[in-house]
GROMACS .gro file of N, CA and C in nm:
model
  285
    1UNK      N    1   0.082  -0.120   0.000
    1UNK     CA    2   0.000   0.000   0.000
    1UNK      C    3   0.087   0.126   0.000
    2UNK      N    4   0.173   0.101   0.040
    2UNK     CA    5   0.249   0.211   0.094
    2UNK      C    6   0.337   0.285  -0.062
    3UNK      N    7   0.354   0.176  -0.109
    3UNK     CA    8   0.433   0.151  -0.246
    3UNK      C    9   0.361   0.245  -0.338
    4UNK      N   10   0.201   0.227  -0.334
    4UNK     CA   11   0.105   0.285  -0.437
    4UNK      C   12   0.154   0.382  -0.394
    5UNK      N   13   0.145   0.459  -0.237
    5UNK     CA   14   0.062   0.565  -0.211
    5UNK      C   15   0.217   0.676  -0.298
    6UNK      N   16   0.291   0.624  -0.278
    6UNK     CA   17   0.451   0.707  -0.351
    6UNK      C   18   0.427   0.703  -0.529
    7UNK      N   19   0.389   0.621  -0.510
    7UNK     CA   20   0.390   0.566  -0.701
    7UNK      C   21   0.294   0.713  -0.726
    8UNK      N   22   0.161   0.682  -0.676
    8UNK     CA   23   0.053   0.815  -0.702
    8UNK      C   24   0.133   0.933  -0.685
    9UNK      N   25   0.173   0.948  -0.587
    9UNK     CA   26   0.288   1.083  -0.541
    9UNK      C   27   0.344   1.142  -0.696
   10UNK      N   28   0.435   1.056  -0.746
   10UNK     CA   29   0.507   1.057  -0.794
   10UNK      C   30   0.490   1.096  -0.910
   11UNK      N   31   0.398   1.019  -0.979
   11UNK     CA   32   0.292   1.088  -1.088
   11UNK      C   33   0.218   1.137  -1.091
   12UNK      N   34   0.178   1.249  -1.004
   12UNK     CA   35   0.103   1.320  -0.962
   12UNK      C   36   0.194   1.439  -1.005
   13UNK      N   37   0.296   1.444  -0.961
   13UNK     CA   38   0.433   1.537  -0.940
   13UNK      C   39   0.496   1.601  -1.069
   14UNK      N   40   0.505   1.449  -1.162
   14UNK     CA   41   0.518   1.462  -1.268
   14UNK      C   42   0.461   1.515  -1.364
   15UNK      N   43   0.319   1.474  -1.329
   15UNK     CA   44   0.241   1.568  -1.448
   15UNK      C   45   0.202   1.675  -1.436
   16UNK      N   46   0.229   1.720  -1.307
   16UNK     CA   47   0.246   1.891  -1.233
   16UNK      C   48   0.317   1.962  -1.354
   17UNK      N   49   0.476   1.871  -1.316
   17UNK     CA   50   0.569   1.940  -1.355
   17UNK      C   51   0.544   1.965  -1.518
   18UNK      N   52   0.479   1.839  -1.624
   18UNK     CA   53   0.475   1.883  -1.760
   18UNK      C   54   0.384   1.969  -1.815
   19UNK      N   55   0.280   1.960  -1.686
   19UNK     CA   56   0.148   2.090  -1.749
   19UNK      C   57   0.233   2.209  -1.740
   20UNK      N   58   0.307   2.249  -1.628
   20UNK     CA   59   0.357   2.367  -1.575
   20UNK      C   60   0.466   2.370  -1.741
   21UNK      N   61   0.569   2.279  -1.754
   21UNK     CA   62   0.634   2.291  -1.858
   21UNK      C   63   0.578   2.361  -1.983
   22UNK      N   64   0.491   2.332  -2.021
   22UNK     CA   65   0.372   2.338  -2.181
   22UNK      C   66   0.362   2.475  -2.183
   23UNK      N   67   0.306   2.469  -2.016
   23UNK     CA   68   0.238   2.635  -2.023
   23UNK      C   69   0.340   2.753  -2.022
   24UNK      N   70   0.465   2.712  -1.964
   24UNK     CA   71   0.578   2.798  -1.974
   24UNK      C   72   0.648   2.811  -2.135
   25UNK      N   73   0.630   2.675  -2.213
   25UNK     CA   74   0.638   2.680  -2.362
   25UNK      C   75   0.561   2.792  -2.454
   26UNK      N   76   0.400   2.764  -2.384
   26UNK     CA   77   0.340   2.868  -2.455
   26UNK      C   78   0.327   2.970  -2.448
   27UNK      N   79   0.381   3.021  -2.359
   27UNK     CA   80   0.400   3.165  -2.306
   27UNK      C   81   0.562   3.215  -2.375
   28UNK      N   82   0.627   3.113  -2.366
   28UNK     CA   83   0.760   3.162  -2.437
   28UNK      C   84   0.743   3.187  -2.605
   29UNK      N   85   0.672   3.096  -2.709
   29UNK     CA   86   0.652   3.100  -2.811
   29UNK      C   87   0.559   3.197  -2.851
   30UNK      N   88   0.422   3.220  -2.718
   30UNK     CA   89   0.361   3.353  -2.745
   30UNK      C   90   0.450   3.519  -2.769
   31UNK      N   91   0.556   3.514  -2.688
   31UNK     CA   92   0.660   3.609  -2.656
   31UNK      C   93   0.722   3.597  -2.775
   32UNK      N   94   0.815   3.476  -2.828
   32UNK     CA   95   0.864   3.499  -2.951
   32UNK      C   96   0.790   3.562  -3.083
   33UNK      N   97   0.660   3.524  -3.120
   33UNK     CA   98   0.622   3.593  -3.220
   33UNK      C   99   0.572   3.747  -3.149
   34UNK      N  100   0.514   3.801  -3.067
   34UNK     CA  101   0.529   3.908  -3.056
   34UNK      C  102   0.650   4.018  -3.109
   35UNK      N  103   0.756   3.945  -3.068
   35UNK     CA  104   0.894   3.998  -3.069
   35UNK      C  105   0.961   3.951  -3.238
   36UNK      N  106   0.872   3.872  -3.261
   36UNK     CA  107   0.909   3.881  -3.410
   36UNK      C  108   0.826   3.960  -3.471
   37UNK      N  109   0.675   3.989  -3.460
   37UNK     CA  110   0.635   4.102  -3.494
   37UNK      C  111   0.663   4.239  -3.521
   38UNK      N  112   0.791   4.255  -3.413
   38UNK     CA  113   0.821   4.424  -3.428
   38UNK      C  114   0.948   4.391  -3.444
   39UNK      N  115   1.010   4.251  -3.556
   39UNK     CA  116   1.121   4.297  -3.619
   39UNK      C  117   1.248   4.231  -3.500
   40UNK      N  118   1.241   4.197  -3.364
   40UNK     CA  119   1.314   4.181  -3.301
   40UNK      C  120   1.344   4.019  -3.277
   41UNK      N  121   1.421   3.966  -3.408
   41UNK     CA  122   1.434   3.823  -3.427
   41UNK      C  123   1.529   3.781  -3.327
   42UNK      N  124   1.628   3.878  -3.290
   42UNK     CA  125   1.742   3.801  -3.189
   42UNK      C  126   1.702   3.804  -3.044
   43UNK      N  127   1.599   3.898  -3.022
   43UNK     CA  128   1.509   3.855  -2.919
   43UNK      C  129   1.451   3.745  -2.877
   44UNK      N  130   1.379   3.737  -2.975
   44UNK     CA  131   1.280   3.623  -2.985
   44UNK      C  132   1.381   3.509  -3.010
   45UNK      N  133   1.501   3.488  -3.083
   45UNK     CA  134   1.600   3.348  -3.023
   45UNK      C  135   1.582   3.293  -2.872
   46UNK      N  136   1.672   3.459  -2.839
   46UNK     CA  137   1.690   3.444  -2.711
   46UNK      C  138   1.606   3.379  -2.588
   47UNK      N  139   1.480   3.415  -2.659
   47UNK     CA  140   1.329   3.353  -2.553
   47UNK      C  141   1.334   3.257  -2.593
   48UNK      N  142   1.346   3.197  -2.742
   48UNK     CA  143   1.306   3.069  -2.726
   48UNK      C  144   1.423   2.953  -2.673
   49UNK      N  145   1.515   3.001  -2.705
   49UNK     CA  146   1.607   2.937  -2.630
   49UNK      C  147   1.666   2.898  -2.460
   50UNK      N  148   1.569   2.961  -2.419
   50UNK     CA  149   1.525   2.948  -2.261
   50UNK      C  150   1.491   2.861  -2.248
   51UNK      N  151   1.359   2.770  -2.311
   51UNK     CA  152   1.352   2.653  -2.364
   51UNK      C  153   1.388   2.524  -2.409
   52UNK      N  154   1.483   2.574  -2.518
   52UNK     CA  155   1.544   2.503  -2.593
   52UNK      C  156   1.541   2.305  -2.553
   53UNK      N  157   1.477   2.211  -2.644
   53UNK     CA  158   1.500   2.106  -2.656
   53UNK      C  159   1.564   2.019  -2.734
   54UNK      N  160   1.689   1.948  -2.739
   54UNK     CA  161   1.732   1.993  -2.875
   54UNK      C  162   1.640   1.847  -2.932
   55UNK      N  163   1.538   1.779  -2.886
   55UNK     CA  164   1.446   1.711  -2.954
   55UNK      C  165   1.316   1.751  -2.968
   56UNK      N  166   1.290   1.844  -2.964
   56UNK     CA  167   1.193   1.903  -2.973
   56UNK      C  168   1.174   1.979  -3.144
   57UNK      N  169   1.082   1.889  -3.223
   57UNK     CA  170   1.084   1.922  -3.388
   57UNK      C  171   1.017   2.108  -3.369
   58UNK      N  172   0.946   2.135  -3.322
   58UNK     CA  173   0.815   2.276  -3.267
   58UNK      C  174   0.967   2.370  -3.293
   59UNK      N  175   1.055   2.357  -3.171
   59UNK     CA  176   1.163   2.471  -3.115
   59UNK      C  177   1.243   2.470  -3.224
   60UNK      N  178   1.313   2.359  -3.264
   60UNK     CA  179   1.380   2.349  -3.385
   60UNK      C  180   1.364   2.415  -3.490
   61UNK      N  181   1.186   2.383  -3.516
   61UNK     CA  182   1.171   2.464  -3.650
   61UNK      C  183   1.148   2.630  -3.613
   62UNK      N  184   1.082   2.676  -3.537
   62UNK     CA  185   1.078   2.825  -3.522
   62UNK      C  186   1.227   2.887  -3.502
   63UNK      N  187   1.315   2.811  -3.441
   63UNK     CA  188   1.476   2.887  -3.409
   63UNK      C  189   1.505   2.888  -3.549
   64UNK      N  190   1.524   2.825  -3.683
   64UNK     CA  191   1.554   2.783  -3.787
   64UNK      C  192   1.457   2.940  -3.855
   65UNK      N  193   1.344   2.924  -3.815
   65UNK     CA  194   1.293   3.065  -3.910
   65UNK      C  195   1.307   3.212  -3.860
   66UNK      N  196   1.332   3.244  -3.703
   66UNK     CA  197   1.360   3.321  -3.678
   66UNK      C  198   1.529   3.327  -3.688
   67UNK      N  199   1.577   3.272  -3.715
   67UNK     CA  200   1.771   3.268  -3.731
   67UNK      C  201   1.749   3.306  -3.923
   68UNK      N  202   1.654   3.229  -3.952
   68UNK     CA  203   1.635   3.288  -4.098
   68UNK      C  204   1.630   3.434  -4.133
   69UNK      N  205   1.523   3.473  -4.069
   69UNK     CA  206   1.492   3.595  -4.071
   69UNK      C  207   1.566   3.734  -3.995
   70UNK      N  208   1.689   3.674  -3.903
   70UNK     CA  209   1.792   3.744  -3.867
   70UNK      C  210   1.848   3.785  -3.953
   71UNK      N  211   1.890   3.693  -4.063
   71UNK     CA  212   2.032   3.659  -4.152
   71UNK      C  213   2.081   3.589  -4.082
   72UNK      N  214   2.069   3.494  -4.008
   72UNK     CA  215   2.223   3.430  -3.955
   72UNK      C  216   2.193   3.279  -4.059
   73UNK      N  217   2.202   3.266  -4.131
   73UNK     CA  218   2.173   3.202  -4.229
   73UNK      C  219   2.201   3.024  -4.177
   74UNK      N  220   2.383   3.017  -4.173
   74UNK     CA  221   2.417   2.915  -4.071
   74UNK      C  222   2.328   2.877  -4.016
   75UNK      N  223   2.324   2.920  -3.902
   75UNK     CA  224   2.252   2.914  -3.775
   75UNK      C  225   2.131   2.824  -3.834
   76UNK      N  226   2.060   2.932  -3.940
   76UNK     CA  227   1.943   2.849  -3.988
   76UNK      C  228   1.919   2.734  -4.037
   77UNK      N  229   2.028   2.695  -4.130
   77UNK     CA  230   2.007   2.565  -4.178
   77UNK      C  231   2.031   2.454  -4.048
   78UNK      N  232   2.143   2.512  -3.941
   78UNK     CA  233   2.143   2.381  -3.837
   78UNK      C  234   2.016   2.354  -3.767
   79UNK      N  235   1.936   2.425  -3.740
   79UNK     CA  236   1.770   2.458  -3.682
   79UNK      C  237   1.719   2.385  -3.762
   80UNK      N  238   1.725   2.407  -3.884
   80UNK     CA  239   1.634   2.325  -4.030
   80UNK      C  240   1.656   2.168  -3.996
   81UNK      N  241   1.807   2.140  -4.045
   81UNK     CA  242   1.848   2.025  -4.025
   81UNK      C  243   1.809   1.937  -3.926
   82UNK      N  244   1.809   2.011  -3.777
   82UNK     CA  245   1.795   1.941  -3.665
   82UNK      C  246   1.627   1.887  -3.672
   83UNK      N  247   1.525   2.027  -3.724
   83UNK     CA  248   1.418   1.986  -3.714
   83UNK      C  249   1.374   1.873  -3.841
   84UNK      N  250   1.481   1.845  -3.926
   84UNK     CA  251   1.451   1.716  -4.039
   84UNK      C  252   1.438   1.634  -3.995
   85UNK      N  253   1.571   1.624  -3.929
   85UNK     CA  254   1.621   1.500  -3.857
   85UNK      C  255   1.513   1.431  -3.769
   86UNK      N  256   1.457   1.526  -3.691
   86UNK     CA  257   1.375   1.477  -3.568
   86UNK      C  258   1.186   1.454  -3.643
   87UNK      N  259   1.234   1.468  -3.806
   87UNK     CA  260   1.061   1.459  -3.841
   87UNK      C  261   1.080   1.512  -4.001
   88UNK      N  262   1.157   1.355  -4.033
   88UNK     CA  263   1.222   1.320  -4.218
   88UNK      C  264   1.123   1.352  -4.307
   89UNK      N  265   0.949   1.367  -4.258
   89UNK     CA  266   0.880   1.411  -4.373
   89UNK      C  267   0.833   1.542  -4.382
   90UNK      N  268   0.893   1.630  -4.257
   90UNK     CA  269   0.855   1.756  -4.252
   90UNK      C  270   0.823   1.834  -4.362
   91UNK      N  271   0.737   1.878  -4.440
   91UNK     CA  272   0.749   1.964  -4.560
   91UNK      C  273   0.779   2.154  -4.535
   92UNK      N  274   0.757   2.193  -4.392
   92UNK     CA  275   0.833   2.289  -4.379
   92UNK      C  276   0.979   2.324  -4.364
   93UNK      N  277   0.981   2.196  -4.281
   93UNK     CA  278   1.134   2.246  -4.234
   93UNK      C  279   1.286   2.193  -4.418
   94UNK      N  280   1.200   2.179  -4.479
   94UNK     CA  281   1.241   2.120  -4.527
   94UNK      C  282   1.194   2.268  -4.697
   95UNK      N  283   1.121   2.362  -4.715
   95UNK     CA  284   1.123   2.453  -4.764
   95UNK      C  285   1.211   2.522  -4.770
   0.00000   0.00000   0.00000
C-alpha cells in the first residue's frame, strides 16, 4: 500500500511538472512571435532558447525561421536540419 501511495505521489508530481512545462512553452513562443512582430528576431532566439530542446521538432523549426529571418543564415540551416532530422517528412522544415 504504501508503495502505491509514492507511485501516485510521484505521478502526480510529474504531471504537475509537464502541465507547468507546456504552459511555460506557450507563453515563451507567445513572446517569440510578438517579438518577431516588431522585427526583433534576436530577441525572440533568445526567448526561445530558454527553452530550448534539442528534440523538440516545434523549437527546432521556429529557431531555424527566426535565425532565418535574422540573416544568420548558418545558424538556420542547423535549426532546419535538426528539425529534419527529428521529423524526415517535414514539408516545412524542409522549404
Amino acid at each position: 500500500m504504501e508503495f502505491l501511495k509514492k507511485a501516485t505521489v510521484l505521478l502526480l508530481s510529474l504531471l504537475l511538472i509537464n502541465a507547468l512545462n507546456a504552459q511555460d512553452l506557450k507563453t515563451v513562443f507567445k513572446k517569440s512571435y510578438e517579438l518577431e512582430k516588431n522585427g526583433k528576431y534576436i530577441e525572440a532566439i533568445e526567448k526561445i532558447k530558454t527553452v530550448y530542446d534539442e528534440n523538440s521538432y516545434e523549437i527546432n523549426l521556429r529557431l531555424g525561421w527566426l535565425a532565418y529571418s535574422a540573416g544568420s543564415f548558418t545558424e538556420s540551416i542547423s535549426y532546419y536540419n535538426k528539425a529534419i532530422e527529428l521529423m524526415p517528412l517535414s514539408i516545412e522544415a524542409q522549404l
